[in-house]
Short mmCIF file of C-alpha atoms in Angstrom, two decimals:
data_model
loop_
_atom_site.label_atom_id
_atom_site.label_comp_id
_atom_site.label_asym_id
_atom_site.label_seq_id
_atom_site.Cartn_x
_atom_site.Cartn_y
_atom_site.Cartn_z
CA MET B 151 15.66 -3.01 -5.19
CA ASN B 152 14.79 -3.50 -8.87
CA THR B 153 11.26 -4.87 -9.32
CA ALA B 154 11.41 -5.39 -13.10
CA PRO B 155 10.98 -8.99 -14.32
CA ALA B 156 14.32 -10.65 -13.71
CA HIS B 157 13.81 -13.85 -15.68
CA GLN B 158 12.12 -15.31 -18.74
CA LEU B 159 9.26 -17.71 -18.04
CA LEU B 160 8.97 -20.66 -20.40
CA HIS B 161 5.69 -22.13 -21.60
CA PRO B 162 5.24 -24.15 -24.80
CA ALA B 163 2.66 -22.38 -26.98
CA ASN B 164 0.56 -25.51 -27.52
CA TRP B 165 0.24 -26.35 -23.79
CA LYS B 166 -2.71 -25.55 -21.57
CA PRO B 167 -1.95 -22.38 -19.52
CA ALA B 168 -0.10 -22.90 -16.24
CA VAL B 169 -2.01 -21.33 -13.36
CA GLY B 170 -0.02 -20.21 -10.34
CA TYR B 171 3.34 -21.58 -11.52
CA ALA B 172 5.73 -21.56 -14.49
CA ASN B 173 6.76 -24.66 -16.43
CA GLY B 174 10.29 -23.34 -16.77
CA VAL B 175 12.47 -20.29 -16.15
CA ILE B 176 15.61 -18.96 -17.84
CA ALA B 177 17.80 -16.83 -15.59
CA SER B 178 21.38 -15.66 -15.31
CA GLY B 179 23.20 -14.15 -12.37
CA ARG B 180 24.13 -15.22 -8.84
CA THR B 181 22.23 -18.30 -7.67
CA LEU B 182 20.78 -18.24 -4.16
CA TYR B 183 19.59 -21.45 -2.53
CA VAL B 184 17.19 -21.11 0.39
CA GLY B 185 16.95 -24.14 2.66
CA GLY B 186 13.54 -25.53 3.52
CA GLN B 187 11.51 -23.00 5.47
CA ILE B 188 8.68 -24.03 7.76
CA GLY B 189 5.92 -22.15 9.53
CA TRP B 190 7.87 -20.90 12.51
CA ASN B 191 9.23 -17.42 13.03
CA GLY B 192 12.88 -16.30 13.25
CA ASP B 193 12.96 -17.39 16.90
CA GLN B 194 11.92 -20.92 15.81
CA ILE B 195 8.53 -20.56 17.45
CA PHE B 196 5.29 -21.67 15.81
CA GLU B 197 2.74 -18.91 16.21
CA SER B 198 -0.01 -21.03 14.64
CA ASP B 199 -0.88 -24.62 13.82
CA ASP B 200 -3.11 -23.48 10.95
CA PHE B 201 -1.99 -24.76 7.55
CA VAL B 202 -2.41 -21.45 5.68
CA ASP B 203 -0.80 -19.44 8.49
CA GLN B 204 2.22 -21.75 8.31
CA ILE B 205 2.44 -21.31 4.53
CA HIS B 206 2.33 -17.53 5.01
CA GLN B 207 5.13 -17.72 7.60
CA ALA B 208 7.28 -20.09 5.52
CA LEU B 209 6.99 -17.76 2.50
CA THR B 210 7.77 -14.76 4.72
CA ASN B 211 10.87 -16.57 5.95
CA ILE B 212 11.96 -17.14 2.35
CA VAL B 213 11.56 -13.43 1.58
CA GLU B 214 13.65 -12.52 4.62
CA VAL B 215 16.47 -14.83 3.47
CA LEU B 216 16.24 -13.36 -0.05
CA GLN B 217 16.57 -9.87 1.40
CA GLU B 218 19.88 -10.87 3.03
CA ALA B 219 21.24 -11.22 -0.53
CA GLY B 220 19.64 -8.02 -1.80
CA ALA B 221 17.02 -10.06 -3.62
CA GLY B 222 13.25 -10.21 -3.60
CA PRO B 223 10.39 -12.50 -4.66
CA GLN B 224 10.84 -11.45 -8.31
CA HIS B 225 14.18 -13.28 -8.30
CA LEU B 226 12.67 -16.66 -7.39
CA VAL B 227 13.08 -19.25 -10.13
CA ARG B 228 11.91 -22.37 -8.28
CA LEU B 229 9.92 -23.39 -5.22
CA THR B 230 9.63 -26.94 -3.93
CA TRP B 231 6.77 -27.46 -1.49
CA TYR B 232 6.52 -30.40 0.90
CA VAL B 233 3.08 -30.78 2.49
CA ILE B 234 1.87 -33.45 4.87
CA ASP B 235 -1.75 -33.29 3.66
CA LYS B 236 -2.49 -32.62 0.00
CA ARG B 237 -6.23 -32.74 0.70
CA GLU B 238 -5.95 -29.77 3.05
CA TYR B 239 -3.89 -27.93 0.44
CA LEU B 240 -6.51 -28.57 -2.26
CA ALA B 241 -9.45 -27.76 0.05
CA ARG B 242 -7.89 -24.43 1.02
CA LEU B 243 -6.40 -23.49 -2.34
CA LYS B 244 -8.05 -20.04 -2.42
CA GLU B 245 -6.65 -19.19 1.00
CA VAL B 246 -3.23 -20.55 0.02
CA GLY B 247 -3.31 -18.41 -3.12
CA SER B 248 -4.20 -15.32 -1.10
CA ALA B 249 -1.35 -15.94 1.36
CA TYR B 250 1.04 -16.56 -1.54
CA ARG B 251 0.12 -13.33 -3.34
CA GLU B 252 0.27 -11.34 -0.10
CA VAL B 253 3.88 -12.40 0.47
CA LEU B 254 5.29 -13.04 -3.03
CA GLY B 255 2.97 -10.97 -5.22
CA LYS B 256 2.05 -12.25 -8.64
CA HIS B 257 5.43 -13.81 -9.42
CA PHE B 258 5.02 -17.51 -10.13
CA PRO B 259 8.30 -19.42 -10.63
CA ALA B 260 8.65 -23.08 -11.55
CA MET B 261 7.14 -25.11 -8.72
CA THR B 262 6.88 -28.64 -7.47
CA MET B 263 4.64 -29.85 -4.66
CA VAL B 264 5.09 -33.19 -2.94
CA GLN B 265 3.07 -34.82 -0.19
CA VAL B 266 5.35 -36.33 2.43
CA ALA B 267 4.65 -38.65 5.34
CA ASP B 268 6.02 -36.20 7.88
CA LEU B 269 8.42 -33.32 8.47
CA ILE B 270 11.21 -33.15 11.05
CA GLU B 271 9.46 -30.56 13.24
CA ASP B 272 6.31 -32.19 14.64
CA ARG B 273 4.15 -29.06 14.38
CA ALA B 274 5.22 -28.26 10.80
CA LYS B 275 2.57 -28.80 8.13
CA VAL B 276 4.57 -27.44 5.19
CA GLU B 277 8.20 -26.91 4.23
CA ILE B 278 9.22 -24.85 1.21
CA GLU B 279 12.65 -24.72 -0.48
CA ALA B 280 13.50 -21.89 -2.84
CA THR B 281 16.02 -21.09 -5.53
CA ALA B 282 16.54 -17.54 -6.74
CA VAL B 283 18.80 -15.99 -9.33
CA VAL B 284 19.92 -12.43 -8.70
CA PRO B 285 20.89 -10.64 -11.97
CA GLY B 286 24.35 -9.14 -12.29
CA GLU B 287 27.86 -10.09 -11.29
#
């Protein structure tokens, strides 16, 4: 798998630096859409009710779907996060960042985070959608 930067990150020169995300991404290739992933494993079992553990699992699930297309985290162009408690996210930002980097490395695509009232699975604390663009073809 090629680990070279696959896309061009966009950031207006006069803007304050984006930390942990990109403001925009230019990419060409095959587009891969990953449905919302939550903090359960491939057997649809929650191994933890901890917020950061669920983020780690959801990101791991995204990577596993990417691998099915011969892609990796470097091909991500967008992540949309749905959390049920933004205060917990903000209070545990360092831990979230560590889990993120452990799974996705230091690749930061365009991102959106939204607090929602609830998620379909009662134990889910986060759901993350992903879009990737795999160069070639």
